[in-house]
Amino acid sequence: MGNLLEVDNLAVSFTTEAGCFRVVDDVSFSLAPGQTLGLVGESGCGKSVTALSLLGLLPQPAGRVEKGRALFQGEDLLTLSPQQRYRLRGNKIAMIFQEPMTALNPVHTVGRQLMEVYELHRPELNKAQRRQAALTMLRRVGIPEAEARLAAYPHQLSGGMRQRVMIAMALACEPELLICDEPTTALDVTIQAQILHLIRELQRQNNMAVIFITHDLGVVAQICDRVLVMYAGRSAEQAGVFELFEHPRHPYTRGLLASIPRLDRPGKTELPAIAGQVPSLEEQSAGCRFANRCPYSTEVCATQPALEQADSVHHVWCHHWRELS
């Protein structure tokens, strides 16, 4: 089976008052239909910017794609005109944003916003058909009393309900690629489990590819097939989810996994923490960006590590990965 999406050497920069800085630097990954790729890393590592660049939604005029390509069904997303991207967004590629209260328009009803998706991408439907399609989607994502919810405003719904509305809007046109930007943030664990189950079920029904952006490794283990670990705008490690958890090769990945609470540890054991902080944009070096926090750092880490293949499907960007094998 061929890949639905292939991203090669993507680089994104932002212009600030302090200068121009690369916030995503040479990131590459691929995704087949029906697969889920997890983008993992600390806040500010470039996960969301990577996704927004694919959709042409970078903040303007500050953000711009410096180089790279993103082939979706063989067509480079980064070279499309605004009108071509407009036709793709919400249709073949959809995104669930992190905070539904700010993503949903507070002055329009849920029904109006959901029907607008059909109005834009399914013009052949009349008003009654759009309303029926919106009602069907609300029921499909498990919203009770869907008829009444069409007339509700976002502030009248709970956080879990609003997130389901966002999922309904994203899936309305049955996209081939769904990008989820931390869709379970700020939800309680019960609602989080329901949302993850819902995404998996809809993915299975439509053979949809999913990019799942998160910093929660528990969610990654539950929902992802492959994982790309990012640090300070660069790739650190990429592997299948089981391989990554069982044989992490990058010191940063090891640090992340060590910080997860475990049942086999004694009670009230202090969790290991990665010393230091992520370098700011002004402090980022040309070499390995994890070097100032890495226990294995040596002089060679002043140079940028190249892609190393631990095996055919396990990639790592580290000078010392063999020492961790």
Tab-separated table of C-alpha atoms in Angstrom:
chain	number	residue	atom	x	y	z
A	1	MET	CA	0.000	0.000	0.000
A	2	GLY	CA	1.380	3.418	-0.980
A	3	ASN	CA	1.675	6.374	1.355
A	4	LEU	CA	-1.124	8.922	1.580
A	5	LEU	CA	1.208	11.623	2.907
A	6	GLU	CA	4.983	12.040	2.570
A	7	VAL	CA	6.688	14.968	4.293
A	8	ASP	CA	10.353	15.506	3.400
A	9	ASN	CA	12.802	17.931	5.047
A	10	LEU	CA	10.154	20.403	6.154
A	11	ALA	CA	11.590	23.653	7.554
A	12	VAL	CA	9.442	26.463	8.950
A	13	SER	CA	10.667	29.819	10.232
A	14	PHE	CA	9.074	32.642	12.222
A	15	THR	CA	10.099	36.281	12.085
A	16	THR	CA	10.073	37.999	15.473
A	17	GLU	CA	11.372	41.296	16.827
A	18	ALA	CA	14.571	39.463	17.798
A	19	GLY	CA	15.123	38.069	14.291
A	20	CYS	CA	14.170	35.125	12.077
A	21	PHE	CA	14.277	31.677	13.689
A	22	ARG	CA	13.620	28.155	12.459
A	23	VAL	CA	10.950	26.565	14.618
A	24	VAL	CA	10.750	23.373	12.530
A	25	ASP	CA	13.994	22.100	11.034
A	26	ASP	CA	14.263	19.238	8.502
A	27	VAL	CA	11.328	17.148	9.736
A	28	SER	CA	10.352	14.108	7.628
A	29	PHE	CA	7.697	11.412	7.996
A	30	SER	CA	5.203	9.396	5.968
A	31	LEU	CA	1.720	8.063	6.602
A	32	ALA	CA	-0.321	5.331	4.909
A	33	PRO	CA	-4.143	5.135	4.770
A	34	GLY	CA	-5.580	3.787	8.020
A	35	GLN	CA	-2.392	4.500	10.000
A	36	THR	CA	-1.986	6.761	13.042
A	37	LEU	CA	1.217	8.742	13.500
A	38	GLY	CA	1.874	10.328	16.891
A	39	LEU	CA	3.817	13.602	17.027
A	40	VAL	CA	5.273	13.750	20.534
A	41	GLY	CA	7.319	16.290	22.438
A	42	GLU	CA	7.303	19.107	24.952
A	43	SER	CA	5.261	22.260	24.418
A	44	GLY	CA	6.906	24.474	21.813
A	45	CYS	CA	8.814	21.688	20.038
A	46	GLY	CA	7.085	22.358	16.700
A	47	LYS	CA	4.335	19.718	16.640
A	48	SER	CA	1.422	22.061	15.940
A	49	VAL	CA	3.466	24.268	13.591
A	50	THR	CA	4.278	21.180	11.506
A	51	ALA	CA	0.573	20.410	11.144
A	52	LEU	CA	-0.455	24.011	10.464
A	53	SER	CA	2.181	24.349	7.733
A	54	LEU	CA	0.653	21.385	5.875
A	55	LEU	CA	-2.722	23.135	5.824
A	56	GLY	CA	-1.391	26.588	4.977
A	57	LEU	CA	-2.550	27.957	8.332
A	58	LEU	CA	0.714	29.432	9.633
A	59	PRO	CA	0.287	32.861	11.276
A	60	GLN	CA	0.868	35.565	8.694
A	61	PRO	CA	3.094	37.389	7.938
A	62	ALA	CA	5.385	35.948	10.664
A	63	GLY	CA	5.402	32.286	9.638
A	64	ARG	CA	6.651	30.823	6.379
A	65	VAL	CA	7.790	27.484	4.980
A	66	GLU	CA	11.460	27.776	4.077
A	67	LYS	CA	11.903	24.463	2.310
A	68	GLY	CA	10.668	20.896	1.982
A	69	ARG	CA	7.731	19.174	0.394
A	70	ALA	CA	4.544	17.513	1.615
A	71	LEU	CA	3.081	15.127	-0.940
A	72	PHE	CA	-0.580	14.327	-0.335
A	73	GLN	CA	-1.817	11.776	-2.895
A	74	GLY	CA	1.184	12.803	-4.982
A	75	GLU	CA	0.380	16.546	-4.864
A	76	ASP	CA	2.688	18.930	-2.968
A	77	LEU	CA	0.586	20.742	-0.357
A	78	LEU	CA	3.260	23.399	0.096
A	79	THR	CA	3.039	24.605	-3.517
A	80	LEU	CA	-0.758	24.769	-3.779
A	81	SER	CA	-2.516	28.082	-4.289
A	82	PRO	CA	-4.680	29.432	-1.423
A	83	GLN	CA	-7.796	28.444	-3.380
A	84	GLN	CA	-6.567	24.866	-3.870
A	85	ARG	CA	-5.762	24.557	-0.156
A	86	TYR	CA	-9.158	25.989	0.694
A	87	ARG	CA	-10.816	23.196	-1.275
A	88	LEU	CA	-8.746	20.556	0.540
A	89	ARG	CA	-9.232	21.841	4.115
A	90	GLY	CA	-12.287	20.380	5.764
A	91	ASN	CA	-12.807	18.147	2.749
A	92	LYS	CA	-9.941	15.683	2.129
A	93	ILE	CA	-7.858	16.946	5.079
A	94	ALA	CA	-9.464	18.001	8.353
A	95	MET	CA	-8.147	19.173	11.713
A	96	ILE	CA	-9.451	19.001	15.263
A	97	PHE	CA	-8.019	21.948	17.174
A	98	GLN	CA	-6.758	21.882	20.740
A	99	GLU	CA	-9.328	24.115	22.437
A	100	PRO	CA	-12.905	23.756	21.143
A	101	MET	CA	-14.166	26.818	23.023
A	102	THR	CA	-11.907	29.078	20.962
A	103	ALA	CA	-12.180	27.048	17.726
A	104	LEU	CA	-15.987	27.228	17.695
A	105	ASN	CA	-17.664	30.561	16.918
A	106	PRO	CA	-19.485	31.679	20.085
A	107	VAL	CA	-22.157	33.708	18.230
A	108	HIS	CA	-23.380	30.918	15.933
A	109	THR	CA	-25.289	27.797	16.881
A	110	VAL	CA	-23.711	24.376	16.645
A	111	GLY	CA	-26.061	23.501	13.815
A	112	ARG	CA	-25.164	26.613	11.807
A	113	GLN	CA	-21.442	25.913	12.095
A	114	LEU	CA	-21.783	22.251	11.210
A	115	MET	CA	-24.050	22.929	8.251
A	116	GLU	CA	-21.562	25.515	6.974
A	117	VAL	CA	-19.088	22.671	6.312
A	118	TYR	CA	-21.593	21.074	3.916
A	119	GLU	CA	-22.431	24.456	2.426
A	120	LEU	CA	-18.766	25.017	1.535
A	121	HIS	CA	-17.762	21.518	0.417
A	122	ARG	CA	-21.039	19.841	-0.610
A	123	PRO	CA	-22.858	22.572	-2.590
A	124	GLU	CA	-25.119	19.985	-4.232
A	125	LEU	CA	-27.008	19.574	-0.930
A	126	ASN	CA	-30.037	21.792	-0.239
A	127	LYS	CA	-30.758	23.332	3.164
A	128	ALA	CA	-32.915	20.447	4.397
A	129	GLN	CA	-30.284	17.903	3.322
A	130	ARG	CA	-27.529	19.878	5.044
A	131	ARG	CA	-29.547	19.937	8.263
A	132	GLN	CA	-30.178	16.197	8.079
A	133	ALA	CA	-26.490	15.505	7.403
A	134	ALA	CA	-25.494	17.668	10.399
A	135	LEU	CA	-27.994	15.818	12.595
A	136	THR	CA	-26.622	12.466	11.432
A	137	MET	CA	-23.049	13.547	12.251
A	138	LEU	CA	-23.990	14.695	15.763
A	139	ARG	CA	-25.619	11.333	16.413
A	140	ARG	CA	-22.644	9.523	14.925
A	141	VAL	CA	-20.245	11.153	17.402
A	142	GLY	CA	-22.487	10.187	20.299
A	143	ILE	CA	-24.164	13.487	21.194
A	144	PRO	CA	-27.496	12.841	22.977
A	145	GLU	CA	-30.615	14.781	21.998
A	146	ALA	CA	-28.901	15.791	18.762
A	147	GLU	CA	-31.981	17.607	17.449
A	148	ALA	CA	-31.928	20.018	20.390
A	149	ARG	CA	-28.146	20.461	20.222
A	150	LEU	CA	-28.382	21.887	16.695
A	151	ALA	CA	-29.928	25.023	18.207
A	152	ALA	CA	-27.432	25.239	21.094
A	153	TYR	CA	-24.527	27.685	21.316
A	154	PRO	CA	-21.008	26.456	22.214
A	155	HIS	CA	-21.125	27.937	25.733
A	156	GLN	CA	-24.222	25.852	26.472
A	157	LEU	CA	-22.289	22.596	25.972
A	158	SER	CA	-19.763	20.834	28.199
A	159	GLY	CA	-16.097	20.515	27.162
A	160	GLY	CA	-16.613	16.930	26.043
A	161	MET	CA	-19.682	17.891	23.991
A	162	ARG	CA	-17.833	20.760	22.308
A	163	GLN	CA	-14.981	18.426	21.419
A	164	ARG	CA	-17.479	15.992	19.881
A	165	VAL	CA	-18.921	18.855	17.841
A	166	MET	CA	-15.407	19.663	16.598
A	167	ILE	CA	-14.938	16.003	15.631
A	168	ALA	CA	-18.312	16.024	13.844
A	169	MET	CA	-17.262	19.114	11.870
A	170	ALA	CA	-13.885	17.589	11.006
A	171	LEU	CA	-15.407	14.303	9.844
A	172	ALA	CA	-18.446	15.739	8.085
A	173	CYS	CA	-16.935	15.288	4.609
A	174	GLU	CA	-15.235	11.972	5.479
A	175	PRO	CA	-11.641	13.210	5.097
A	176	GLU	CA	-8.799	10.915	4.119
A	177	LEU	CA	-6.440	12.587	6.614
A	178	LEU	CA	-7.422	13.795	10.084
A	179	ILE	CA	-5.035	15.945	12.157
A	180	CYS	CA	-5.794	15.910	15.891
A	181	ASP	CA	-4.032	18.656	17.861
A	182	GLU	CA	-4.220	17.437	21.473
A	183	PRO	CA	-7.993	16.861	21.236
A	184	THR	CA	-8.242	15.467	24.784
A	185	THR	CA	-6.417	18.296	26.595
A	186	ALA	CA	-8.348	19.617	29.634
A	187	LEU	CA	-10.903	16.787	29.455
A	188	ASP	CA	-11.369	14.381	32.336
A	189	VAL	CA	-10.100	10.832	31.834
A	190	THR	CA	-13.557	9.352	31.223
A	191	ILE	CA	-14.361	11.818	28.427
A	192	GLN	CA	-10.807	11.430	27.094
A	193	ALA	CA	-11.282	7.677	26.774
A	194	GLN	CA	-14.592	8.205	24.958
A	195	ILE	CA	-13.044	10.690	22.501
A	196	LEU	CA	-10.111	8.365	21.733
A	197	HIS	CA	-12.467	5.414	21.238
A	198	LEU	CA	-14.617	7.527	18.932
A	199	ILE	CA	-11.644	8.600	16.787
A	200	ARG	CA	-10.445	4.989	16.493
A	201	GLU	CA	-13.905	3.737	15.512
A	202	LEU	CA	-14.400	6.423	12.846
A	203	GLN	CA	-10.888	5.788	11.559
A	204	ARG	CA	-11.605	2.079	11.235
A	205	GLN	CA	-14.877	2.701	9.386
A	206	ASN	CA	-13.354	5.118	6.830
A	207	ASN	CA	-9.744	3.768	6.622
A	208	MET	CA	-8.697	7.305	7.528
A	209	ALA	CA	-5.099	8.299	8.255
A	210	VAL	CA	-4.554	10.241	11.494
A	211	ILE	CA	-1.800	12.528	12.745
A	212	PHE	CA	-2.193	12.692	16.524
A	213	ILE	CA	-0.342	15.558	18.232
A	214	THR	CA	0.148	15.064	21.954
A	215	HIS	CA	2.587	15.185	24.869
A	216	ASP	CA	0.797	12.312	26.625
A	217	LEU	CA	2.712	9.066	26.062
A	218	GLY	CA	-0.164	7.070	27.551
A	219	VAL	CA	-2.399	8.273	24.724
A	220	VAL	CA	0.360	7.473	22.211
A	221	ALA	CA	0.578	3.884	23.445
A	222	GLN	CA	-3.192	3.542	23.171
A	223	ILE	CA	-3.884	4.990	19.739
A	224	CYS	CA	-0.742	5.263	17.553
A	225	ASP	CA	0.939	2.878	15.097
A	226	ARG	CA	4.105	4.944	14.635
A	227	VAL	CA	5.636	7.742	16.697
A	228	LEU	CA	7.814	10.729	15.784
A	229	VAL	CA	9.491	12.268	18.830
A	230	MET	CA	10.379	15.949	18.321
A	231	TYR	CA	12.671	18.172	20.347
A	232	ALA	CA	13.281	21.916	19.842
A	233	GLY	CA	11.958	21.818	16.282
A	234	ARG	CA	13.886	18.764	15.112
A	235	SER	CA	13.224	15.043	14.841
A	236	ALA	CA	14.790	13.009	17.641
A	237	GLU	CA	13.469	9.494	16.991
A	238	GLN	CA	10.881	7.736	14.845
A	239	ALA	CA	9.722	4.135	15.191
A	240	GLY	CA	6.748	1.834	15.553
A	241	VAL	CA	4.940	2.418	18.848
A	242	PHE	CA	5.896	-0.944	20.403
A	243	GLU	CA	9.520	-0.674	19.261
A	244	LEU	CA	9.803	2.858	20.649
A	245	PHE	CA	8.477	1.901	24.081
A	246	GLU	CA	10.522	-1.309	24.310
A	247	HIS	CA	13.802	-0.075	22.750
A	248	PRO	CA	14.101	3.728	22.907
A	249	ARG	CA	17.378	4.780	21.267
A	250	HIS	CA	17.487	8.544	21.879
A	251	PRO	CA	18.400	9.943	25.323
A	252	TYR	CA	15.443	12.346	25.146
A	253	THR	CA	12.993	9.533	24.408
A	254	ARG	CA	14.456	7.564	27.305
A	255	GLY	CA	13.978	10.552	29.583
A	256	LEU	CA	10.343	10.943	28.531
A	257	LEU	CA	9.574	7.269	29.102
A	258	ALA	CA	11.357	7.255	32.474
A	259	SER	CA	9.114	10.080	33.683
A	260	ILE	CA	5.927	8.010	33.288
A	261	PRO	CA	4.511	6.644	36.558
A	262	ARG	CA	4.793	2.830	36.706
A	263	LEU	CA	2.920	0.236	38.710
A	264	ASP	CA	6.099	-1.729	39.451
A	265	ARG	CA	7.673	1.207	41.330
A	266	PRO	CA	7.258	1.581	45.117
A	267	GLY	CA	4.608	4.049	46.223
A	268	LYS	CA	5.528	7.746	46.467
A	269	THR	CA	8.717	7.190	44.451
A	270	GLU	CA	9.994	10.458	42.994
A	271	LEU	CA	9.767	10.378	39.198
A	272	PRO	CA	12.996	10.973	37.251
A	273	ALA	CA	13.134	14.349	35.512
A	274	ILE	CA	15.230	15.555	32.591
A	275	ALA	CA	17.614	18.187	33.955
A	276	GLY	CA	17.732	21.650	32.387
A	277	GLN	CA	15.354	23.386	30.022
A	278	VAL	CA	14.586	23.445	26.318
A	279	PRO	CA	16.797	26.107	24.693
A	280	SER	CA	15.019	29.262	23.605
A	281	LEU	CA	14.962	30.202	19.917
A	282	GLU	CA	17.886	32.592	20.508
A	283	GLU	CA	19.915	29.895	22.311
A	284	GLN	CA	19.480	27.026	19.848
A	285	SER	CA	22.821	25.739	18.577
A	286	ALA	CA	23.796	24.372	15.181
A	287	GLY	CA	24.585	21.023	16.804
A	288	CYS	CA	22.384	18.633	18.739
A	289	ARG	CA	19.764	20.747	20.521
A	290	PHE	CA	19.436	18.226	23.341
A	291	ALA	CA	23.173	18.335	24.119
A	292	ASN	CA	22.880	20.757	27.071
A	293	ARG	CA	20.565	18.301	28.870
A	294	CYS	CA	21.990	14.997	27.678
A	295	PRO	CA	24.022	12.773	30.048
A	296	TYR	CA	25.859	11.284	27.034
A	297	SER	CA	26.879	14.615	25.489
A	298	THR	CA	30.467	14.925	24.152
A	299	GLU	CA	32.329	17.288	21.844
A	300	VAL	CA	30.906	15.614	18.738
A	301	CYS	CA	27.435	16.804	19.795
A	302	ALA	CA	28.441	20.322	18.704
A	303	THR	CA	27.655	19.070	15.184
A	304	GLN	CA	24.131	18.261	14.053
A	305	PRO	CA	23.471	14.492	14.167
A	306	ALA	CA	22.507	12.888	10.884
A	307	LEU	CA	19.711	10.374	10.400
A	308	GLU	CA	20.783	6.930	11.632
A	309	GLN	CA	18.813	3.750	11.005
A	310	ALA	CA	18.722	1.409	13.979
A	311	ASP	CA	16.791	-0.879	11.633
A	312	SER	CA	14.607	-0.461	8.542
A	313	VAL	CA	11.727	1.169	10.463
A	314	HIS	CA	13.527	2.695	13.464
A	315	HIS	CA	15.244	6.029	12.826
A	316	VAL	CA	17.210	8.074	15.338
A	317	TRP	CA	19.038	11.409	15.216
A	318	CYS	CA	21.815	10.984	17.798
A	319	HIS	CA	25.615	10.601	17.743
A	320	HIS	CA	25.553	8.176	20.695
A	321	TRP	CA	22.520	6.001	19.978
A	322	ARG	CA	24.617	2.826	19.692
A	323	GLU	CA	25.736	3.280	23.304
A	324	LEU	CA	22.056	3.094	24.347
A	325	SER	CA	21.255	-0.042	22.337
